[in-house]
């Protein structure tokens, strides 16, 4: 890909990413998702539970880094999720000193309800998109996410 092409698109891409992150980080959106899923969960625990389900088994340090929160906050949230029976902690298979969080059956049932609520919301968001547009978007987002995971750190 040409550098000039990337340069012309970067401001628009960055603006789009800020809009997406802003929407994802709005507390009222999490509250709506929790309500639509018909679950009882403190909003502060919501994103940690979903990230553990998607990324687990995952250590608290990695989870804190990925969520942009400090280690002690995430550690307390994981402990609370564990006390609610939504996650379990287990030793890392390579380093027994490292404890990882993994979703429990009860936690998975809860995230399944969240996924169903998310799908209902997505139906409204993508209602005017063709199947081809949606497929291309999902494929491009996965490619972008993989490149971000593999590439050098980027700033906001």
mmCIF file of C-alpha atoms in Angstrom:
data_model
loop_
_atom_site.group_PDB
_atom_site.id
_atom_site.type_symbol
_atom_site.label_atom_id
_atom_site.label_comp_id
_atom_site.label_asym_id
_atom_site.label_seq_id
_atom_site.Cartn_x
_atom_site.Cartn_y
_atom_site.Cartn_z
ATOM 1 C CA UNK A 1 0.000 0.000 0.000
ATOM 2 C CA UNK A 2 1.295 3.468 -0.870
ATOM 3 C CA UNK A 3 2.373 5.731 2.015
ATOM 4 C CA UNK A 4 0.529 8.695 0.477
ATOM 5 C CA UNK A 5 -2.689 6.687 0.451
ATOM 6 C CA UNK A 6 -2.253 5.827 4.132
ATOM 7 C CA UNK A 7 -1.391 9.420 4.997
ATOM 8 C CA UNK A 8 -4.553 10.771 3.352
ATOM 9 C CA UNK A 9 -6.751 8.263 5.173
ATOM 10 C CA UNK A 10 -5.110 8.299 8.621
ATOM 11 C CA UNK A 11 -6.946 11.323 10.048
ATOM 12 C CA UNK A 12 -10.297 9.910 8.977
ATOM 13 C CA UNK A 13 -9.412 6.464 10.333
ATOM 14 C CA UNK A 14 -8.247 7.934 13.635
ATOM 15 C CA UNK A 15 -11.415 10.014 13.923
ATOM 16 C CA UNK A 16 -13.529 6.925 13.254
ATOM 17 C CA UNK A 17 -11.651 4.929 15.886
ATOM 18 C CA UNK A 18 -12.166 7.686 18.460
ATOM 19 C CA UNK A 19 -15.889 7.679 17.684
ATOM 20 C CA UNK A 20 -16.045 3.900 18.051
ATOM 21 C CA UNK A 21 -14.084 3.890 21.307
ATOM 22 C CA UNK A 22 -16.201 6.732 22.672
ATOM 23 C CA UNK A 23 -19.372 4.791 21.934
ATOM 24 C CA UNK A 24 -17.978 1.603 23.456
ATOM 25 C CA UNK A 25 -16.831 3.426 26.604
ATOM 26 C CA UNK A 26 -20.094 5.250 27.337
ATOM 27 C CA UNK A 27 -21.481 3.948 30.640
ATOM 28 C CA UNK A 28 -25.061 4.231 29.411
ATOM 29 C CA UNK A 29 -24.287 1.814 26.566
ATOM 30 C CA UNK A 30 -23.035 -0.813 29.032
ATOM 31 C CA UNK A 31 -26.095 -0.206 31.214
ATOM 32 C CA UNK A 32 -28.371 -0.658 28.186
ATOM 33 C CA UNK A 33 -26.578 -3.848 27.187
ATOM 34 C CA UNK A 34 -26.914 -5.224 30.732
ATOM 35 C CA UNK A 35 -30.602 -4.299 30.801
ATOM 36 C CA UNK A 36 -31.298 -5.744 27.334
ATOM 37 C CA UNK A 37 -29.484 -8.955 28.270
ATOM 38 C CA UNK A 38 -31.705 -9.272 31.348
ATOM 39 C CA UNK A 39 -28.784 -9.857 33.680
ATOM 40 C CA UNK A 40 -27.846 -8.483 37.067
ATOM 41 C CA UNK A 41 -24.251 -7.337 36.989
ATOM 42 C CA UNK A 42 -22.504 -4.230 38.210
ATOM 43 C CA UNK A 43 -21.495 -2.127 35.211
ATOM 44 C CA UNK A 44 -17.920 -1.931 36.492
ATOM 45 C CA UNK A 45 -17.633 -5.720 36.151
ATOM 46 C CA UNK A 46 -19.274 -5.915 32.728
ATOM 47 C CA UNK A 47 -16.260 -5.268 30.503
ATOM 48 C CA UNK A 48 -13.933 -7.419 32.625
ATOM 49 C CA UNK A 49 -16.330 -10.367 32.358
ATOM 50 C CA UNK A 50 -16.666 -10.011 28.582
ATOM 51 C CA UNK A 51 -12.901 -9.642 28.094
ATOM 52 C CA UNK A 52 -12.210 -12.740 30.223
ATOM 53 C CA UNK A 53 -14.708 -14.720 28.143
ATOM 54 C CA UNK A 54 -13.202 -13.512 24.858
ATOM 55 C CA UNK A 55 -9.510 -13.577 25.797
ATOM 56 C CA UNK A 56 -9.257 -16.089 28.636
ATOM 57 C CA UNK A 57 -7.507 -17.698 30.176
ATOM 58 C CA UNK A 58 -5.905 -14.327 30.897
ATOM 59 C CA UNK A 59 -3.732 -12.985 33.677
ATOM 60 C CA UNK A 60 -4.703 -9.906 35.631
ATOM 61 C CA UNK A 61 -1.685 -7.927 34.392
ATOM 62 C CA UNK A 62 -2.580 -8.622 30.743
ATOM 63 C CA UNK A 63 -6.249 -7.882 31.395
ATOM 64 C CA UNK A 64 -5.348 -4.580 33.083
ATOM 65 C CA UNK A 65 -3.075 -3.633 30.193
ATOM 66 C CA UNK A 66 -5.724 -4.430 27.583
ATOM 67 C CA UNK A 67 -8.458 -2.566 29.460
ATOM 68 C CA UNK A 68 -6.406 0.528 30.267
ATOM 69 C CA UNK A 69 -7.043 0.135 33.983
ATOM 70 C CA UNK A 70 -4.596 -0.329 36.798
ATOM 71 C CA UNK A 71 -3.692 -3.767 38.089
ATOM 72 C CA UNK A 72 -5.278 -3.308 41.519
ATOM 73 C CA UNK A 73 -8.651 -2.294 40.055
ATOM 74 C CA UNK A 74 -8.721 -5.277 37.704
ATOM 75 C CA UNK A 75 -7.543 -7.612 40.462
ATOM 76 C CA UNK A 76 -10.474 -6.519 42.650
ATOM 77 C CA UNK A 77 -12.904 -6.900 39.752
ATOM 78 C CA UNK A 78 -11.666 -10.406 38.939
ATOM 79 C CA UNK A 79 -11.918 -11.341 42.628
ATOM 80 C CA UNK A 80 -15.504 -10.045 42.679
ATOM 81 C CA UNK A 81 -16.380 -11.963 39.495
ATOM 82 C CA UNK A 82 -14.872 -15.072 41.072
ATOM 83 C CA UNK A 83 -16.929 -14.580 44.243
ATOM 84 C CA UNK A 84 -20.052 -14.323 42.062
ATOM 85 C CA UNK A 85 -19.150 -17.638 40.404
ATOM 86 C CA UNK A 86 -18.725 -16.019 36.974
ATOM 87 C CA UNK A 87 -15.002 -16.703 36.587
ATOM 88 C CA UNK A 88 -12.498 -19.146 38.006
ATOM 89 C CA UNK A 89 -8.804 -18.697 38.563
ATOM 90 C CA UNK A 90 -6.310 -21.291 37.515
ATOM 91 C CA UNK A 91 -2.568 -21.652 37.315
ATOM 92 C CA UNK A 92 -0.962 -20.800 33.979
ATOM 93 C CA UNK A 93 0.028 -23.965 32.135
ATOM 94 C CA UNK A 94 3.573 -22.675 31.516
ATOM 95 C CA UNK A 95 4.234 -20.781 34.763
ATOM 96 C CA UNK A 96 2.419 -22.145 37.816
ATOM 97 C CA UNK A 97 3.121 -18.896 39.725
ATOM 98 C CA UNK A 98 0.863 -16.970 37.344
ATOM 99 C CA UNK A 99 -2.870 -17.147 38.051
ATOM 100 C CA UNK A 100 -5.243 -16.657 35.157
ATOM 101 C CA UNK A 101 -8.930 -15.882 35.004
ATOM 102 C CA UNK A 102 -11.143 -18.130 32.921
ATOM 103 C CA UNK A 103 -14.895 -17.953 32.401
ATOM 104 C CA UNK A 104 -17.055 -20.360 34.408
ATOM 105 C CA UNK A 105 -20.161 -22.088 33.058
ATOM 106 C CA UNK A 106 -22.342 -19.516 34.841
ATOM 107 C CA UNK A 107 -20.223 -16.677 33.432
ATOM 108 C CA UNK A 108 -20.460 -18.162 29.927
ATOM 109 C CA UNK A 109 -24.251 -18.328 30.222
ATOM 110 C CA UNK A 110 -24.211 -14.639 31.166
ATOM 111 C CA UNK A 111 -21.956 -13.631 28.269
ATOM 112 C CA UNK A 112 -24.163 -15.656 25.914
ATOM 113 C CA UNK A 113 -27.083 -13.450 27.005
ATOM 114 C CA UNK A 114 -24.924 -10.365 26.476
ATOM 115 C CA UNK A 115 -24.003 -11.622 22.992
ATOM 116 C CA UNK A 116 -27.684 -12.094 22.152
ATOM 117 C CA UNK A 117 -28.443 -8.524 23.287
ATOM 118 C CA UNK A 118 -25.447 -7.263 21.282
ATOM 119 C CA UNK A 119 -26.739 -9.091 18.207
ATOM 120 C CA UNK A 120 -30.163 -7.474 18.564
ATOM 121 C CA UNK A 121 -28.496 -4.054 18.778
ATOM 122 C CA UNK A 122 -26.290 -4.859 15.773
ATOM 123 C CA UNK A 123 -29.356 -5.759 13.713
ATOM 124 C CA UNK A 124 -30.565 -2.169 14.140
ATOM 125 C CA UNK A 125 -27.128 -0.685 13.411
ATOM 126 C CA UNK A 126 -26.550 -2.760 10.270
ATOM 127 C CA UNK A 127 -30.136 -2.873 8.995
ATOM 128 C CA UNK A 128 -29.321 -0.845 5.880
ATOM 129 C CA UNK A 129 -26.084 -2.712 5.063
ATOM 130 C CA UNK A 130 -25.964 -5.387 2.414
ATOM 131 C CA UNK A 131 -24.613 -8.797 3.348
ATOM 132 C CA UNK A 132 -21.581 -8.071 1.151
ATOM 133 C CA UNK A 133 -20.884 -4.770 2.966
ATOM 134 C CA UNK A 134 -21.187 -6.438 6.360
ATOM 135 C CA UNK A 135 -18.959 -9.356 5.350
ATOM 136 C CA UNK A 136 -16.295 -6.965 4.003
ATOM 137 C CA UNK A 137 -16.492 -4.820 7.151
ATOM 138 C CA UNK A 138 -16.121 -7.789 9.500
ATOM 139 C CA UNK A 139 -13.230 -9.180 7.460
ATOM 140 C CA UNK A 140 -11.462 -5.801 7.390
ATOM 141 C CA UNK A 141 -11.981 -5.220 11.116
ATOM 142 C CA UNK A 142 -10.500 -8.652 11.915
ATOM 143 C CA UNK A 143 -7.529 -7.947 9.649
ATOM 144 C CA UNK A 144 -7.041 -4.549 11.302
ATOM 145 C CA UNK A 145 -7.328 -5.992 14.821
ATOM 146 C CA UNK A 146 -4.809 -8.723 14.006
ATOM 147 C CA UNK A 147 -2.383 -6.142 12.575
ATOM 148 C CA UNK A 148 -2.719 -4.024 15.720
ATOM 149 C CA UNK A 149 -2.045 -7.046 17.935
ATOM 150 C CA UNK A 150 1.016 -8.009 15.912
ATOM 151 C CA UNK A 151 2.409 -4.555 15.207
ATOM 152 C CA UNK A 152 4.207 -1.879 17.213
ATOM 153 C CA UNK A 153 2.292 -0.008 19.929
ATOM 154 C CA UNK A 154 0.323 2.960 18.685
ATOM 155 C CA UNK A 155 -0.874 6.044 20.529
ATOM 156 C CA UNK A 156 -4.181 7.837 20.531
#
